[in-house]
Amino acid sequence: MAAATATTLVLALGSQATATTTSTAADEAPSQAAPEVKESSTGAYIVQLDDAPVAEYAGDIAGLPATRALPGGKLLAGAAPVVDYVKHLARERAEVLGQAPAVQKLYDYNYTYAGFSARMSHDDATKLAKSSGVKSVEPSEMQHQDTVDTPRYLGLSGRGGAWQQAGGIDKAGDGVIVGVIDSGYVPERASFAPMKTTKASDALIAKKWKGTCQVGEEAPVTCNNKVIGARYFDAGIGNRPIAEEFKSPRDYGGHGTHTASTAAGNYGVDMSVSGRDYGKGSGIAPAARLAIYKVLWAVDATGGGSGTDADIVAGIDAAVADGVDVINYSISGSGSTFVNSTGLAFLRAARAGVFVSTSAGNTGPGVSTVGKNYPWVTTVANGTHDRDVQTTVTLGDGRSYTGAGIGSGTPSAPVILAKDAGLAGANQTNLVLCMAGTLDPAKVTGKIVVCDRGGNARVDKSLQVKNAGGIGTILVNITPGTLDADLHSVPTVHLDHVAAPEIKAYVSGTANPTATIGVAQTVRVNAPKVASSSSRGPSPAGNGDLLKPDVMAPGTNVLAATSPFAAAGGQYTFMSGTSMAAPHIAGAAAVLKGKYPTWSPMAIKSALLTTGTDKSTDGKPIQNDSGSPGNPFGYGAGLVQPKSAMDPGLVYDSSYDDWAKFVCGSGQVAETHVLCANGKIDPSNLNYPTIAVGDLAGKQTVTRTVRNVSKYAEVYLPKVEALTGIKVTVSPKLLVVLPGHTATYTVTFEHNGAPLEQYSFGKLIWRSSKHVVSSTLAIRPLTVKAPVQVNGTGTSGSIQVPVTSGYTGTLQTSVGGLTPATVANATLKNPGGVSFPTTNPQVNDHVAKFTVNVPAGTKHARFSTFDADYPAGTDLDVFVYKAGTTAVLGSSAGGTSEEEVNLAAPAGGSYDVYVDLFGGAAEQAVKLNHWQVNEPAGNLTATPASQAVQAAGQVTVTATWSGLTAGTRYLGRLAYTDGADGSGFTLIRVDS
């Protein structure tokens, strides 16, 4: 699995130990030791040169003028300075490659990333990392896809809608190029047919478009004036794709076709699924042009798209050089770092004026699961929309239940539970999920089968029912979750967790039970709701000082074009996921860019966020699809409202320099890093359209600047909504802003009774006579602001821990531990190389299960594996569950064997910990290290144990350890309290 790289920064030196804290970084300064290179599971590496890419080069080399895009400008790949600088990069690249002649180069990167990718041995990668002219070397890992009536729902169509404000449907996105980095496209779909254009529009496109139509070797594609370019990148994926895949931009699995047609497919396309007519559909920006970049490939029979970082960065680099204005990226990615190769490529893309929409991920609803947290992209959550396709199942006793489904229905037929329909010896866990090879045709033929959700794909369950002779499926949620109208192999109804036990009780308790699945109906429902699968904040990167996801768009049961594979031979289908939400934002950005061609990507983003709504169609606050209250960590600034975004009044803008200072201030890079060249800011101070403070220690002031993009001079007055228990002071009390001018204000947040260690949400609204500009607020007051962890070495030593108080009074500090690691062992073999089935954890030859007892009252539990214990190239993943359950409590699935899962104040009892050998040797002994930190062990002290503190003032606590056993890993804890309910902690990790 993909993982971030890390370096360490020295905090302090104890008398007999070195103490460090961990910070993620893409590279180190030349004066530091070369970073260790992790072995790539794909055999390929991405090498970053010391030189800046074209989008970032400032002209500091004699004879080579600057090539970076100016604010509001575009990168021009054909400009003479750019051509000359690309030649310079080629010379630098050749010099570096000359030091490792055995490497097999895959791609050159020039525009958003300066360097190349290549297949090479780990020894050569390590050698290059130490070479002159090389900034970093990182493994190219595998990434995966984040798996039409929405224009009406979002206010694009109709009187006064965004399309009308843009000048009409034929002007919605006119002159804008949307680049879709995905699994390709099916050119025959009507969504991609030639479009009616004007000479002015064609001239504008011709001026900026520098790309090509790479037709491919297998099932070639043909471009036109709608899809003006297509490319494919497969050097990194190598021979992994299945034989059915196309060596061309043509889409096999259907994901890329769906996202591209959603973002900018043609208007008025007739759409039908399984013979049922769903009317005419449209992309969000129907007048925009499309450029297709195929970087995802079907690597197994499911058709799901996977791609390597090497191919993905090549796709981004090409898209920016080709001249796209907007990129849609519905692909998985890290949530813990700002500076991996993909994040840096998008940083330069944004600098070059390209708006990037990315999917938030489908690993919700757990906290801090959101991915791609870069501030220079727009990260999109998955919400439902108000057109639902429903099916009703009627039981033999007359009771009916309504769920999701698009099928034609079944006659009354016998119904059987999957658990009672198994082959002799079938695994019971797999059987209830209707997995392959579990159902007995003798028991299933002619019947409707009840299958539990989870483990395998939803559509695979109905396929297994069909293969066993069944005529229908009742798919039931076991826990709260979305209801998805998938294209199934037999008529299927998808029911919620409330109906599930009633259905099962009827079937198991009735002689000769029967059921009838009705014909699907299209209905209006209250929306949006946040899909359970949609990944949630707070962002793991940035200490909660940046609100992610940014915004929500429809992503559940979205109807769009797809491939024959995904549509069971048809042309259109419903798909769900943040993958489907992101292209709605890409399309909306294209419509805005078409109307306001000089707006920066961040101005467009601001317009989309400050006009979002946190209300559903019934006027009430947005809920989760489980029925619980929603919050901005699920929906960001709310459901996008393109109609309002066309005239936002004020926008918050930011530039490359701001983003660099943000990253430097986040602590993820050393202060010698190139991104720190112009200093740093507190991440909360980035000029962002939302405001988040994840570590409010008493009092903090943030600054924002707005620009008036309307035609009028306006006076704005502020109003703060919600945020109970936090005093908010806005200064000045009004803003007078002339057209095109800016105004700056500050907001001071002061703790005033809000629950500590919890986020409070609200809004800051600036209102004029014509506009309402809303910024979502997410503030977490802390008892103390202190490092999450400090590290030390040696059998004895000490470290000073800085602590900022959130109150005035007395700070009390106590210790837990230091506790030595308990080590459990197992031997695994035949690395899986496939994603761990989190909803159906199973032991096999490459997965071990360790059951760990956690005593009641434990303050902190940790489960870890370490790179130092394994050969280079070993990739382990760790997943933790309450014993006997299938709801994952925590996971760590990076690209190495350095994995860690933490549980704060866990409930006492047994926990199942699964360790998966994802990659590495054919057979490998594995060690699970675990700690349960509770009472003092007599080997750790904290001084002073009590001291006076002032709100927002900083003090120091010294942690001292002694008497440790050499060669052992210890974990301890400093606990802080205000003497009442307030608390905080710092973990102490000591390797003796």
CSV table of N, CA, C and O in Angstrom, one decimal, residues 923-981:
chain,number,residue,atom,x,y,z
A,923,GLU,N,8.3,-16.0,2.1
A,923,GLU,CA,8.0,-16.5,3.5
A,923,GLU,C,8.6,-15.5,4.4
A,923,GLU,O,9.8,-15.1,4.2
A,924,GLN,N,7.9,-15.1,5.4
A,924,GLN,CA,8.5,-14.0,6.3
A,924,GLN,C,7.9,-14.2,7.7
A,924,GLN,O,6.7,-14.3,8.0
A,925,ALA,N,8.9,-14.2,8.7
A,925,ALA,CA,8.5,-14.2,10.1
A,925,ALA,C,8.1,-12.8,10.5
A,925,ALA,O,8.8,-11.8,10.1
A,926,VAL,N,6.9,-12.6,11.1
A,926,VAL,CA,6.4,-11.3,11.5
A,926,VAL,C,6.3,-11.1,13.0
A,926,VAL,O,6.1,-12.1,13.7
A,927,LYS,N,6.5,-9.9,13.4
A,927,LYS,CA,6.4,-9.6,14.9
A,927,LYS,C,5.4,-8.5,15.1
A,927,LYS,O,5.5,-7.4,14.5
A,928,LEU,N,4.4,-8.7,15.9
A,928,LEU,CA,3.5,-7.6,16.3
A,928,LEU,C,3.9,-7.1,17.6
A,928,LEU,O,3.9,-7.9,18.6
A,929,ASN,N,4.3,-5.9,17.7
A,929,ASN,CA,4.6,-5.2,19.0
A,929,ASN,C,3.3,-4.5,19.5
A,929,ASN,O,2.6,-3.8,18.7
A,930,HIS,N,3.0,-4.7,20.8
A,930,HIS,CA,1.9,-4.0,21.3
A,930,HIS,C,2.1,-3.6,22.7
A,930,HIS,O,2.9,-4.2,23.5
A,931,TRP,N,1.5,-2.4,23.1
A,931,TRP,CA,1.6,-1.8,24.4
A,931,TRP,C,0.2,-1.5,24.9
A,931,TRP,O,-0.7,-1.1,24.2
A,932,GLN,N,0.0,-1.6,26.2
A,932,GLN,CA,-1.1,-1.1,26.9
A,932,GLN,C,-0.6,-0.2,28.1
A,932,GLN,O,-0.1,-0.7,29.1
A,933,VAL,N,-0.7,1.1,27.9
A,933,VAL,CA,-0.1,2.0,28.8
A,933,VAL,C,-1.2,2.4,29.9
A,933,VAL,O,-2.3,2.8,29.5
A,934,ASN,N,-0.9,2.2,31.1
A,934,ASN,CA,-1.8,2.6,32.2
A,934,ASN,C,-1.1,3.2,33.4
A,934,ASN,O,-0.8,4.4,33.3
A,935,GLU,N,-0.8,2.5,34.3
A,935,GLU,CA,-0.2,3.0,35.6
A,935,GLU,C,1.3,3.3,35.4
A,935,GLU,O,2.0,2.7,34.5
A,936,PRO,N,1.9,4.1,36.3
A,936,PRO,CA,3.4,4.3,36.3
A,936,PRO,C,4.1,3.0,36.5
A,936,PRO,O,3.7,2.2,37.3
A,937,ALA,N,5.3,2.9,35.8
A,937,ALA,CA,6.1,1.7,35.9
A,937,ALA,C,7.3,2.0,36.8
A,937,ALA,O,8.2,1.1,37.0
A,938,GLY,N,7.5,3.2,37.3
A,938,GLY,CA,8.6,3.5,38.1
A,938,GLY,C,9.9,3.9,37.4
A,938,GLY,O,10.9,4.2,38.0
A,939,ASN,N,9.8,4.0,36.1
A,939,ASN,CA,11.0,4.3,35.3
A,939,ASN,C,10.8,5.6,34.5
A,939,ASN,O,11.7,5.9,33.7
A,940,LEU,N,9.8,6.4,34.8
A,940,LEU,CA,9.5,7.6,34.1
A,940,LEU,C,9.0,8.6,35.1
A,940,LEU,O,8.1,8.3,35.9
A,941,THR,N,9.6,9.8,35.0
A,941,THR,CA,9.1,10.9,35.9
A,941,THR,C,8.8,12.2,35.0
A,941,THR,O,9.4,12.3,33.9
A,942,ALA,N,7.9,13.0,35.5
A,942,ALA,CA,7.7,14.3,34.8
A,942,ALA,C,7.8,15.4,35.8
A,942,ALA,O,7.3,15.4,36.9
A,943,THR,N,8.6,16.4,35.5
A,943,THR,CA,8.9,17.6,36.4
A,943,THR,C,8.7,18.9,35.6
A,943,THR,O,9.1,19.0,34.5
A,944,PRO,N,8.1,19.9,36.3
A,944,PRO,CA,7.4,19.8,37.5
A,944,PRO,C,6.1,19.0,37.4
A,944,PRO,O,5.4,19.0,36.4
A,945,ALA,N,5.7,18.4,38.5
A,945,ALA,CA,4.4,17.7,38.5
A,945,ALA,C,3.2,18.6,38.5
A,945,ALA,O,2.1,18.3,38.1
A,946,SER,N,3.5,19.9,39.0
A,946,SER,CA,2.4,20.9,39.1
A,946,SER,C,3.1,22.2,38.9
A,946,SER,O,4.2,22.5,39.4
A,947,GLN,N,2.4,23.1,38.1
A,947,GLN,CA,2.9,24.4,37.8
A,947,GLN,C,1.8,25.4,37.4
A,947,GLN,O,0.8,24.9,36.8
A,948,ALA,N,2.0,26.6,37.7
A,948,ALA,CA,1.0,27.6,37.3
A,948,ALA,C,1.1,27.9,35.8
A,948,ALA,O,2.2,28.0,35.3
A,949,VAL,N,0.0,28.1,35.2
A,949,VAL,CA,0.0,28.4,33.7
A,949,VAL,C,-1.0,29.6,33.5
A,949,VAL,O,-1.9,29.8,34.2
A,950,GLN,N,-0.8,30.2,32.3
A,950,GLN,CA,-1.6,31.3,31.9
A,950,GLN,C,-2.2,30.9,30.5
A,950,GLN,O,-1.6,30.2,29.7
A,951,ALA,N,-3.5,31.3,30.3
A,951,ALA,CA,-4.1,31.0,29.0
A,951,ALA,C,-3.2,31.4,27.8
A,951,ALA,O,-2.8,32.6,27.8
A,952,ALA,N,-3.0,30.6,26.9
A,952,ALA,CA,-2.2,30.8,25.7
A,952,ALA,C,-0.7,31.0,26.0
A,952,ALA,O,0.1,31.4,25.1
A,953,GLY,N,-0.3,30.7,27.3
A,953,GLY,CA,1.1,30.8,27.7
A,953,GLY,C,1.8,29.5,27.5
A,953,GLY,O,1.2,28.4,27.7
A,954,GLN,N,3.1,29.5,27.3
A,954,GLN,CA,3.9,28.2,27.1
A,954,GLN,C,4.8,27.9,28.3
A,954,GLN,O,5.4,28.8,28.9
A,955,VAL,N,4.8,26.7,28.7
A,955,VAL,CA,5.6,26.2,29.8
A,955,VAL,C,6.4,24.9,29.3
A,955,VAL,O,6.1,24.5,28.2
A,956,THR,N,7.2,24.4,30.1
A,956,THR,CA,8.0,23.2,29.7
A,956,THR,C,7.8,22.1,30.8
A,956,THR,O,7.8,22.4,32.0
A,957,VAL,N,7.6,20.9,30.4
A,957,VAL,CA,7.6,19.7,31.2
A,957,VAL,C,8.8,18.8,30.8
A,957,VAL,O,9.0,18.6,29.6
A,958,THR,N,9.6,18.4,31.8
A,958,THR,CA,10.7,17.5,31.4
A,958,THR,C,10.4,16.1,31.8
A,958,THR,O,10.1,15.8,32.9
A,959,ALA,N,10.5,15.2,30.8
A,959,ALA,CA,10.3,13.8,31.0
A,959,ALA,C,11.7,13.1,31.1
A,959,ALA,O,12.5,13.3,30.3
A,960,THR,N,11.8,12.3,32.2
A,960,THR,CA,13.1,11.7,32.5
A,960,THR,C,12.9,10.2,32.7
A,960,THR,O,12.0,9.8,33.4
A,961,TRP,N,13.7,9.4,32.0
A,961,TRP,CA,13.6,7.9,32.2
A,961,TRP,C,14.9,7.3,32.6
A,961,TRP,O,16.0,7.9,32.3
A,962,SER,N,14.9,6.2,33.2
A,962,SER,CA,16.1,5.5,33.7
A,962,SER,C,15.7,4.0,34.0
A,962,SER,O,14.6,3.6,34.1
A,963,GLY,N,16.8,3.2,34.0
A,963,GLY,CA,16.7,1.8,34.4
A,963,GLY,C,16.0,0.9,33.3
A,963,GLY,O,15.5,-0.1,33.7
A,964,LEU,N,16.1,1.4,32.1
A,964,LEU,CA,15.4,0.6,31.0
A,964,LEU,C,16.3,-0.6,30.6
A,964,LEU,O,17.6,-0.5,30.7
A,965,THR,N,15.7,-1.6,30.0
A,965,THR,CA,16.5,-2.7,29.5
A,965,THR,C,17.0,-2.4,28.1
A,965,THR,O,16.1,-2.0,27.3
A,966,ALA,N,18.2,-2.6,27.8
A,966,ALA,CA,18.8,-2.3,26.5
A,966,ALA,C,18.1,-3.1,25.4
A,966,ALA,O,17.7,-4.3,25.7
A,967,GLY,N,17.9,-2.5,24.3
A,967,GLY,CA,17.4,-3.2,23.1
A,967,GLY,C,15.9,-3.5,23.1
A,967,GLY,O,15.4,-4.4,22.5
A,968,THR,N,15.2,-2.6,23.9
A,968,THR,CA,13.7,-2.8,24.1
A,968,THR,C,13.0,-1.5,23.6
A,968,THR,O,13.5,-0.4,23.8
A,969,ARG,N,11.8,-1.7,23.1
A,969,ARG,CA,11.0,-0.6,22.7
A,969,ARG,C,10.0,-0.3,23.8
A,969,ARG,O,9.2,-1.2,24.2
A,970,TYR,N,10.0,0.9,24.3
A,970,TYR,CA,9.1,1.3,25.4
A,970,TYR,C,8.1,2.4,24.9
A,970,TYR,O,8.4,3.2,24.0
A,971,LEU,N,6.9,2.4,25.6
A,971,LEU,CA,5.9,3.4,25.3
A,971,LEU,C,5.4,3.9,26.7
A,971,LEU,O,5.1,3.1,27.6
A,972,GLY,N,5.3,5.2,26.8
A,972,GLY,CA,4.8,5.9,28.0
A,972,GLY,C,3.9,7.0,27.7
A,972,GLY,O,3.7,7.3,26.5
A,973,ARG,N,3.5,7.7,28.7
A,973,ARG,CA,2.5,8.8,28.4
A,973,ARG,C,2.6,9.8,29.5
A,973,ARG,O,2.6,9.5,30.7
A,974,LEU,N,2.6,11.1,29.1
A,974,LEU,CA,2.5,12.2,30.0
A,974,LEU,C,1.0,12.6,29.9
A,974,LEU,O,0.5,12.9,28.8
A,975,ALA,N,0.3,12.7,31.0
A,975,ALA,CA,-1.1,13.1,31.1
A,975,ALA,C,-1.2,14.5,31.7
A,975,ALA,O,-0.6,14.7,32.8
A,976,TYR,N,-1.8,15.4,31.1
A,976,TYR,CA,-2.0,16.8,31.6
A,976,TYR,C,-3.5,17.0,32.0
A,976,TYR,O,-4.4,16.5,31.4
A,977,THR,N,-3.6,17.7,33.1
A,977,THR,CA,-5.0,18.0,33.5
A,977,THR,C,-5.0,19.4,34.2
A,977,THR,O,-4.0,19.9,34.7
A,978,ASP,N,-6.2,20.0,34.1
A,978,ASP,CA,-6.4,21.3,34.7
A,978,ASP,C,-7.0,21.1,36.1
A,978,ASP,O,-7.4,22.1,36.8
A,979,GLY,N,-7.1,19.9,36.6
A,979,GLY,CA,-7.6,19.6,37.9
A,979,GLY,C,-9.1,19.4,37.9
A,979,GLY,O,-9.7,19.1,38.9
A,980,ALA,N,-9.7,19.6,36.7
A,980,ALA,CA,-11.2,19.3,36.5
A,980,ALA,C,-11.4,18.3,35.4
A,980,ALA,O,-10.8,17.3,35.4
A,981,ASP,N,-12.1,18.7,34.4
A,981,ASP,CA,-12.4,17.8,33.3
A,981,ASP,C,-11.5,17.9,32.2
A,981,ASP,O,-11.4,17.0,31.3
